Coordinates of C-alpha atoms in Angstrom, one line a residue:
M1 CA -4.8 14.8 3.0
N2 CA -3.1 16.7 6.3
L3 CA -1.1 13.9 7.0
K4 CA 0.4 15.2 10.4
K5 CA -3.3 15.6 11.8
Y6 CA -4.3 12.4 10.1
L7 CA -1.5 10.6 11.7
F8 CA -2.6 12.0 15.3
V9 CA -6.0 11.1 14.9
G10 CA -4.8 7.9 14.0
A11 CA -2.9 7.4 17.0
A12 CA -5.6 8.9 19.1
L13 CA -7.9 5.9 18.4
M14 CA -5.6 3.6 19.3
S15 CA -6.3 4.9 23.2
V16 CA -10.0 5.1 23.1
S17 CA -12.3 2.7 23.3
F18 CA -16.2 2.0 22.1
F19 CA -19.3 -0.1 22.5
A20 CA -21.7 -0.8 19.8
A21 CA -24.5 -1.6 22.5
C22 CA -25.0 -1.7 26.0
S23 CA -24.9 -4.8 28.8
D24 CA -25.4 -5.4 31.7
D25 CA -21.9 -5.0 32.0
E26 CA -20.6 -2.0 30.7
N27 CA -17.3 -3.2 30.5
E28 CA -18.1 -6.3 27.7
P29 CA -17.8 -4.9 23.8
Q30 CA -20.8 -6.0 22.3
N31 CA -21.1 -6.5 18.3
P32 CA -23.0 -4.4 16.2
P33 CA -26.8 -5.0 15.9
V34 CA -28.0 -6.8 12.9
E35 CA -29.2 -4.4 10.2
E36 CA -32.8 -5.3 9.0
P37 CA -33.4 -4.5 5.1
D38 CA -35.8 -1.9 5.5
E39 CA -34.0 -0.7 8.2
P40 CA -30.2 0.2 7.5
N41 CA -29.4 1.0 10.8
G42 CA -32.3 -0.3 13.3
D43 CA -31.8 -2.4 16.1
D44 CA -32.2 -5.8 16.3
P45 CA -35.2 -6.6 18.3
E46 CA -33.2 -9.3 19.9
G47 CA -29.9 -7.9 20.6
P48 CA -26.8 -8.1 19.6
V49 CA -26.1 -11.4 17.3
S50 CA -23.1 -12.8 16.0
L51 CA -20.7 -11.4 13.5
E52 CA -21.8 -13.9 11.2
D53 CA -25.4 -14.2 11.6
Q54 CA -26.0 -10.9 10.9
W55 CA -25.8 -11.6 7.0
N56 CA -29.3 -13.3 7.9
N57 CA -31.9 -12.1 5.6
T58 CA -30.4 -9.1 4.8
N59 CA -27.9 -8.7 1.5
T60 CA -26.3 -5.1 3.1
V61 CA -24.6 -4.8 6.5
T62 CA -23.0 -2.0 8.4
W63 CA -21.1 -1.2 11.3
P64 CA -22.2 2.4 13.0
A65 CA -19.4 4.9 13.7
D66 CA -17.0 4.4 16.6
T67 CA -17.9 1.4 16.9
V68 CA -15.3 -1.6 18.3
I69 CA -15.3 -5.2 16.1
N70 CA -12.8 -8.1 18.0
L71 CA -12.0 -10.5 15.1
T72 CA -11.2 -13.9 17.1
E73 CA -12.6 -16.1 14.1
H74 CA -11.7 -15.6 10.5
Y75 CA -14.7 -12.8 9.0
T76 CA -16.2 -13.2 5.7
V77 CA -18.3 -10.9 3.9
P78 CA -20.2 -13.0 1.0
E79 CA -20.4 -13.4 -2.1
G80 CA -23.0 -11.5 -3.5
K81 CA -23.4 -9.0 0.0
T82 CA -21.8 -5.6 0.6
L83 CA -20.3 -4.6 4.2
I84 CA -19.7 -1.0 5.6
I85 CA -17.8 0.2 7.5
K86 CA -18.6 3.9 9.0
E87 CA -16.1 6.5 10.3
G88 CA -14.1 5.3 13.4
V89 CA -14.8 1.5 13.6
Q90 CA -11.9 -0.2 15.0
I91 CA -11.8 -3.5 13.7
I92 CA -9.5 -5.2 16.3
A93 CA -8.1 -9.1 15.6
S94 CA -7.1 -11.4 18.2
T95 CA -3.5 -12.5 17.9
E96 CA -4.4 -15.8 20.1
G97 CA -4.9 -17.8 16.3
V98 CA -7.5 -19.7 15.0
G99 CA -8.3 -23.1 15.8
A100 CA -5.7 -25.6 16.5
N101 CA -3.0 -24.4 13.9
L102 CA -3.3 -21.2 15.1
L103 CA -4.0 -19.7 12.1
P104 CA -4.1 -15.8 11.9
V105 CA -7.1 -14.2 12.2
E106 CA -8.3 -13.3 8.2
F107 CA -10.5 -10.6 6.8
T108 CA -12.2 -12.0 3.3
V109 CA -14.0 -10.0 1.5
N110 CA -15.6 -12.2 -1.4
G111 CA -18.6 -9.5 -1.5
N112 CA -18.1 -5.4 -1.5
L113 CA -16.3 -3.7 0.9
Y114 CA -16.2 0.4 1.3
C115 CA -14.3 1.9 4.2
E116 CA -16.0 5.0 5.3
G117 CA -13.5 7.2 7.4
T118 CA -12.8 10.3 7.2
E119 CA -9.7 12.2 8.2
E120 CA -11.3 13.2 11.8
K121 CA -12.1 9.8 11.7
P122 CA -9.9 7.2 10.1
I123 CA -11.4 3.3 10.6
L124 CA -8.6 1.2 12.0
F125 CA -7.6 -2.0 11.1
S126 CA -5.0 -3.6 14.2
I127 CA -4.2 -5.5 16.7
P128 CA -5.1 -5.0 21.1
E129 CA -3.5 -1.8 21.5
A130 CA -1.1 -3.3 24.0
D131 CA 0.2 -5.3 21.2
R132 CA 0.5 -2.1 19.4
T133 CA 4.5 -1.7 19.7
E134 CA 7.7 -1.2 17.7
A135 CA 9.4 -4.7 18.4
N136 CA 5.7 -6.0 17.1
T137 CA 6.0 -4.4 13.7
F138 CA 7.4 -7.5 11.4
A139 CA 5.7 -10.1 14.3
G140 CA 2.9 -10.4 11.7
L141 CA 0.0 -11.0 14.1
W142 CA -2.8 -10.8 11.9
G143 CA -4.0 -11.8 8.0
G144 CA -5.1 -8.4 6.7
I145 CA -7.8 -7.9 3.9
V146 CA -8.4 -10.7 1.5
A147 CA -10.4 -9.4 -1.3
G148 CA -11.0 -13.1 -3.1
S149 CA -12.2 -13.7 -6.7
T150 CA -16.2 -12.9 -6.2
C151 CA -15.2 -9.1 -5.0
E152 CA -16.8 -6.6 -7.3
E153 CA -15.8 -3.5 -5.4
M154 CA -13.8 -2.3 -2.5
L155 CA -13.1 1.1 -1.3
I156 CA -10.4 1.8 1.5
D157 CA -11.1 5.1 2.6
H158 CA -9.3 7.1 5.6
T159 CA -8.0 3.9 7.0
I160 CA -5.2 2.9 9.1
I161 CA -4.2 -1.3 8.3
E162 CA -1.3 -2.5 10.5
Y163 CA 0.7 -5.5 11.8
T164 CA -0.3 -7.5 9.5
G165 CA 1.9 -10.4 7.6
G166 CA 0.6 -13.5 9.3
D167 CA 2.0 -17.0 7.7
V168 CA -0.9 -18.3 5.8
L169 CA -0.7 -21.8 6.8
E170 CA -2.8 -25.2 6.6
G171 CA -6.3 -24.8 6.6
A172 CA -6.3 -20.7 6.1
P173 CA -9.1 -19.7 3.9
A174 CA -6.5 -17.8 1.3
A175 CA -5.0 -21.1 1.3
N176 CA -8.0 -23.1 0.6
A177 CA -9.0 -20.7 -2.0
G178 CA -5.9 -20.9 -4.0
Y179 CA -4.6 -17.3 -3.4
Y180 CA -1.4 -18.3 -1.3
E181 CA 0.2 -21.4 -0.9
A182 CA 0.2 -22.2 2.9
G183 CA 3.5 -22.8 4.3
D184 CA 5.3 -20.3 1.8
D185 CA 3.6 -17.0 2.2
A186 CA 2.3 -14.2 4.3
Y187 CA -0.1 -12.1 4.1
P188 CA -0.4 -8.7 2.8
Q189 CA -2.1 -5.9 4.2
I190 CA -4.8 -6.0 1.1
T191 CA -4.8 -8.6 -1.6
T192 CA -6.9 -8.6 -4.6
N193 CA -7.8 -11.3 -6.9
N194 CA -10.9 -10.4 -9.6
V195 CA -9.6 -9.2 -12.9
N196 CA -12.9 -7.1 -12.9
G197 CA -13.2 -5.9 -9.2
K198 CA -13.2 -2.3 -8.6
Y199 CA -10.7 -1.1 -5.9
V200 CA -10.2 2.4 -4.9
I201 CA -7.7 3.1 -2.0
T202 CA -7.1 6.3 -0.7
N203 CA -6.3 8.7 1.8
S204 CA -5.1 5.7 3.8
I205 CA -2.1 4.5 6.1
L206 CA -0.8 0.8 4.9
R207 CA 2.4 0.5 7.8
N208 CA 4.3 -2.2 9.8
G209 CA 3.6 -5.7 7.8
V210 CA 5.8 -8.2 6.9
S211 CA 5.0 -8.7 3.7
D212 CA 4.0 -6.4 0.8
A213 CA 1.1 -3.8 1.5
I214 CA -1.0 -3.8 -1.8
Y215 CA -0.6 -7.1 -4.1
M216 CA -2.8 -7.0 -6.9
M217 CA -3.3 -10.8 -8.3
G218 CA -5.9 -8.9 -10.6
G219 CA -8.3 -6.1 -11.0
N220 CA -8.6 -1.9 -11.7
A221 CA -7.7 0.2 -8.9
I222 CA -6.4 3.8 -8.1
I223 CA -4.1 4.1 -5.4
M224 CA -3.9 7.8 -4.0
N225 CA -3.0 9.8 -1.8
N226 CA -1.8 7.1 1.1
L227 CA 0.8 6.8 3.2
F228 CA 3.3 3.5 2.9
I229 CA 6.0 2.7 6.0
A230 CA 7.3 -0.5 6.5
N231 CA 6.4 -2.9 4.3
G232 CA 8.1 -6.1 3.7
E233 CA 10.1 -7.7 6.3
T234 CA 12.5 -9.4 4.5
G235 CA 11.5 -8.8 1.1
E236 CA 7.9 -7.6 0.0
E237 CA 7.1 -4.1 -1.4
A238 CA 4.6 -1.1 -0.8
V239 CA 3.0 -2.0 -4.0
N240 CA 3.1 -5.2 -6.0
V241 CA 0.7 -5.4 -9.7
K242 CA 0.8 -8.5 -11.3
S243 CA -1.4 -9.5 -14.3
G244 CA -5.2 -8.9 -15.0
C245 CA -4.3 -5.7 -13.8
Q246 CA -5.1 -1.7 -14.4
V247 CA -3.5 0.6 -11.9
D248 CA -3.1 4.2 -11.5
V249 CA -0.4 5.1 -8.2
V250 CA -0.2 8.4 -7.4
G251 CA 0.0 11.0 -4.8
N252 CA 1.7 8.5 -2.0
V253 CA 4.7 8.9 0.3
M254 CA 6.2 5.5 0.6
Y255 CA 8.3 5.5 3.5
A256 CA 10.8 2.8 3.9
P257 CA 9.5 -0.2 1.8
N258 CA 11.8 -3.7 2.5
T259 CA 12.8 -3.7 -1.5
N260 CA 10.7 -1.6 -4.2
A261 CA 7.7 0.8 -3.6
L262 CA 6.6 0.1 -7.1
K263 CA 7.7 -3.3 -8.3
L264 CA 5.7 -3.8 -11.5
S265 CA 4.9 -7.3 -13.1
S266 CA 2.3 -9.1 -16.1
S267 CA 3.5 -12.0 -14.5
D268 CA 1.0 -15.0 -15.1
Q269 CA -0.6 -13.3 -18.3
S270 CA -3.1 -15.5 -20.1
D271 CA -6.2 -14.6 -22.3
V272 CA -8.2 -14.6 -19.1
R273 CA -5.3 -12.9 -16.9
A274 CA -4.4 -9.6 -19.2
Q275 CA -1.1 -7.9 -19.5
A276 CA -0.7 -5.4 -16.2
K277 CA -0.9 -1.7 -17.7
I278 CA 0.6 0.7 -14.5
Q279 CA 0.4 4.5 -14.5
A280 CA 2.8 5.6 -11.7
Y281 CA 3.4 9.3 -11.1
N282 CA 4.0 12.0 -9.0
N283 CA 5.0 9.5 -5.8
T284 CA 7.8 10.4 -2.8
I285 CA 9.5 7.7 -2.1
I286 CA 12.0 7.4 0.7
N287 CA 14.8 4.7 2.4
A288 CA 13.5 2.0 -0.7
G289 CA 15.6 -1.5 -1.0
W290 CA 18.2 -0.8 1.8
R291 CA 17.0 -3.6 4.2
R292 CA 16.8 -6.1 1.9
D293 CA 20.6 -8.3 2.4
S294 CA 20.4 -8.1 -1.3
D295 CA 21.0 -6.8 -4.4
K296 CA 17.6 -6.7 -5.9
G297 CA 15.5 -3.7 -6.0
G298 CA 15.3 -0.5 -4.5
G299 CA 12.4 1.6 -5.5
I300 CA 11.1 0.9 -9.0
Y301 CA 11.1 -2.4 -10.4
A302 CA 9.4 -3.5 -14.5
E303 CA 9.3 -7.1 -15.1
E304 CA 7.9 -9.5 -17.4
N305 CA 5.6 -8.0 -20.2
V306 CA 4.5 -4.7 -17.6
A307 CA 3.2 -1.6 -19.6
V308 CA 4.1 1.4 -17.4
H309 CA 4.7 4.9 -17.3
V310 CA 6.6 5.5 -14.1
Y311 CA 7.2 9.6 -14.3
N312 CA 7.5 12.3 -12.0
N313 CA 7.9 10.4 -9.1
L314 CA 10.7 11.5 -6.1
L315 CA 12.7 9.3 -4.4
V316 CA 14.8 10.0 -1.9
N317 CA 17.9 7.8 -0.5
C318 CA 16.8 4.8 -2.0
K319 CA 19.2 2.1 -2.7
F320 CA 19.4 1.7 -6.5
R321 CA 17.5 3.5 -10.0
A322 CA 14.6 2.3 -11.6
M323 CA 15.6 -1.4 -12.6
T324 CA 14.1 -3.8 -15.5
P325 CA 15.3 -6.9 -15.5
G326 CA 15.4 -9.1 -18.3
L327 CA 16.6 -7.0 -20.7
D328 CA 17.6 -9.7 -23.0
N329 CA 14.5 -11.2 -23.3
L330 CA 12.1 -7.7 -23.8
A331 CA 8.5 -7.9 -23.8
N332 CA 7.9 -11.3 -22.5
V333 CA 6.4 -12.5 -19.5
E334 CA 9.4 -14.7 -18.4
G335 CA 11.4 -11.8 -19.2
G336 CA 11.9 -8.3 -19.5
Y337 CA 9.3 -5.4 -19.3
D338 CA 7.3 -4.3 -22.8
D339 CA 9.8 -1.3 -23.6
K340 CA 7.3 -0.8 -26.7
N341 CA 4.4 0.5 -24.8
S342 CA 5.8 1.5 -21.7
V343 CA 8.1 5.1 -20.6
I344 CA 10.3 5.1 -17.2
D345 CA 11.7 8.7 -17.1
Y346 CA 11.4 11.6 -15.7
N347 CA 12.3 10.7 -11.9
Y348 CA 14.6 12.7 -9.7
Y349 CA 16.5 10.7 -7.7
A350 CA 18.7 12.3 -4.4
S351 CA 20.9 10.9 -1.9
G352 CA 22.1 11.6 1.7
S353 CA 25.3 11.9 2.7
Q354 CA 24.7 8.5 5.2
E355 CA 26.2 5.4 4.7
V356 CA 24.5 2.1 4.8
D357 CA 25.1 0.5 8.8
P358 CA 28.1 -1.9 8.3
A359 CA 25.8 -4.9 9.4
Y360 CA 24.2 -4.8 5.9
V361 CA 26.6 -6.0 3.5
Y362 CA 25.9 -6.1 -0.7
E363 CA 27.4 -8.0 -3.1
Q364 CA 27.8 -4.9 -5.2
G365 CA 29.2 -3.3 -2.6
I366 CA 26.5 0.0 -2.9
Q367 CA 27.1 2.2 0.7
Y368 CA 25.2 5.4 -0.3
S369 CA 22.8 6.4 -2.8
W370 CA 24.4 7.7 -5.0
Q371 CA 26.1 5.2 -5.1
G372 CA 24.0 2.6 -6.0
Y373 CA 22.0 5.1 -8.5
N374 CA 25.1 5.6 -10.6
Y375 CA 26.2 1.7 -10.4
E376 CA 26.6 0.3 -13.7
H377 CA 24.0 -2.2 -13.2
E378 CA 22.7 -4.6 -15.7
D379 CA 19.3 -4.4 -14.5
Y380 CA 19.5 -0.2 -15.4
H381 CA 18.6 -0.2 -19.6
V382 CA 20.4 2.7 -20.3
G383 CA 19.8 5.4 -23.0
V384 CA 16.5 4.2 -22.3
V385 CA 15.1 4.5 -18.6
D386 CA 15.7 7.6 -16.7
V387 CA 17.2 9.0 -19.9
N388 CA 15.4 13.2 -19.2
S389 CA 15.7 11.7 -15.1
V390 CA 17.6 13.6 -12.3
I391 CA 20.0 11.6 -10.6
A392 CA 22.3 12.5 -7.6
T393 CA 26.0 12.1 -7.4
E394 CA 28.8 12.1 -4.7
E395 CA 28.6 15.9 -5.5
D396 CA 25.6 17.1 -5.7
S397 CA 22.6 15.7 -3.5
K398 CA 20.3 17.1 -5.3
D399 CA 18.0 18.0 -2.3
P400 CA 14.4 18.7 -2.7
M401 CA 14.7 20.9 0.0
F402 CA 11.9 19.3 2.1
A403 CA 9.8 21.5 4.3
N404 CA 10.9 18.8 7.5
Y405 CA 12.7 16.3 6.2
D406 CA 16.6 16.4 6.9
I407 CA 17.8 13.8 4.2
N408 CA 21.6 14.1 5.5
A409 CA 19.4 12.9 8.8
T410 CA 18.0 9.6 8.9
S411 CA 19.5 6.3 8.9
L412 CA 19.1 4.3 5.2
T413 CA 18.0 1.4 7.3
N414 CA 15.4 3.5 9.5
Y415 CA 11.4 2.3 9.2
V416 CA 10.5 4.4 12.4
Y417 CA 8.1 7.1 10.7
N418 CA 8.1 10.6 13.1
D419 CA 4.9 12.0 12.5
A420 CA 6.3 15.5 12.4
W421 CA 8.3 15.3 9.1
D422 CA 6.8 17.4 6.4
F423 CA 7.7 16.0 2.7
H424 CA 5.8 19.1 1.0
L425 CA 8.8 21.2 -1.0
T426 CA 9.8 24.7 -0.3
A427 CA 10.0 27.5 -2.1
G428 CA 13.3 27.5 -4.9
S429 CA 13.5 23.4 -4.6
P430 CA 14.7 22.0 -7.3
A431 CA 12.4 19.6 -7.3
L432 CA 9.2 21.9 -8.1
E433 CA 10.8 22.1 -12.3
G434 CA 12.0 19.8 -14.4
A435 CA 9.3 17.3 -14.5
Y436 CA 7.5 15.7 -17.1
S437 CA 4.5 18.5 -18.4
E438 CA 3.3 17.6 -21.5
N439 CA 0.0 16.4 -22.5
G440 CA 0.8 13.0 -24.2
S441 CA -2.1 10.3 -24.3
D442 CA -0.2 7.4 -23.2
M443 CA 0.8 9.2 -20.5
A444 CA -2.6 10.5 -19.1
P445 CA -3.8 8.4 -15.8
L446 CA -6.3 5.1 -16.9
F447 CA -8.9 6.4 -14.9
G448 CA -8.3 10.5 -15.5
T449 CA -11.3 10.5 -17.4
T450 CA -13.9 7.6 -16.9
G451 CA -12.9 7.1 -13.7
L452 CA -14.1 4.2 -11.6
T453 CA -17.7 4.0 -9.7
V454 CA -17.6 2.5 -6.6
N455 CA -20.9 2.3 -4.4
G456 CA -22.0 4.5 -6.6
E457 CA -20.0 6.9 -6.8
T458 CA -16.7 7.5 -9.7
Y459 CA -13.2 8.4 -8.3
T460 CA -11.1 9.9 -10.7
T461 CA -7.6 9.7 -10.7
P462 CA -5.7 13.5 -10.4
A463 CA -3.9 14.9 -13.5
P464 CA 0.1 14.3 -13.7
Q465 CA 1.1 17.7 -11.4
P466 CA 4.8 19.3 -12.9
Y467 CA 6.7 18.3 -10.5
F468 CA 8.8 15.5 -8.8
G469 CA 6.9 13.9 -5.8
A470 CA 3.3 13.8 -4.3
Y471 CA 3.2 17.3 -2.7
G472 CA 4.8 19.6 -4.3
A473 CA 4.9 22.9 -2.9
E474 CA 4.0 23.8 0.5

């Protein structure tokens, strides 16, 4: 995926208005026409109808390409039904709130959702253009996509999701369904709940959110070739996985998550919610952990009996190395990770020369990335985790030699992404060598052979590459 081109196209879309149908007032946006069961793209003879009424007498609704959908109320894809969103569609959530409690607009998927964007015309889930400002990066202006316990399939392809993280309040659909607690939680960009669900999230951008970008409480997933930016305001992660999940996370760039890029846990494991299993490799993680005013996390975090294989990842200017808390109680859902069935190794930790903003003070006195990497942290599984990893020191930064990103030039707490950055590796980069390159069956992706079939198409996870990070040589 050409991320630079992709971001440019996404930005251009924000300033364009499309209309689904004409009316007497050409400036008044209309909802797309309802589908007839035997005419997938046919117009309703009565004219545009409400979004809710679109589901009358049909199991599948398609929002046509280049349509604007304005959401002023919560929206639900009903159980057993399917919504297809075509390329270029913009879903614009009102920031005014819903009902007397001014609930953040929530996009609930109890059926199936297929977002079929393209590189030239990505789908956009956002807020009104005037509100898309840096000041609103962590304002939490709507509720994100909540895939419920009956959501069987979801495809998020070439889709931008941004400005999420509104508080879950009393009366919110997610609170009523028991997914989140009113008054205690904020919405991620994407939530999953069905342990049998199949989810593919690819070629997409998830940015500017108060909470996690992806919070998985169940399901089988491929998360690949995405760009994560500024996920989490005071905590939270880019990808947060719990029990009842099997997930491949590969080829992603994760820029400035508040705490971790990967928080991997099998919490709440039971007979119904099986042990979480995650394969995470060839990801590039930058500036993780510094915006959290504590000593928890900083890139990779594995706990509570999770079984993981985390390798060939490139971490740059992160606060800490991979952490595995609960080392005195391993392979326990209330303790540490499943060390007997896990490998966290062959990762690359690079450090610039920047000192953290003095406004951020940490209990352990970490001021530089190289310092955090070499700190004698109680949550580092010394001699087991990262035994073969490349780790920067004060004298040797292990600069991966990106095509266009100076590891010494950007503040450690920065979360504003520059579209001109290029995280390919240049010829002669030390990160092109030393990665895990064998063919251990335990290190293979979960869905590299059988894949996941979503909307009739089978998606397979790409094989591990013998270099560190998402892109390899330019």
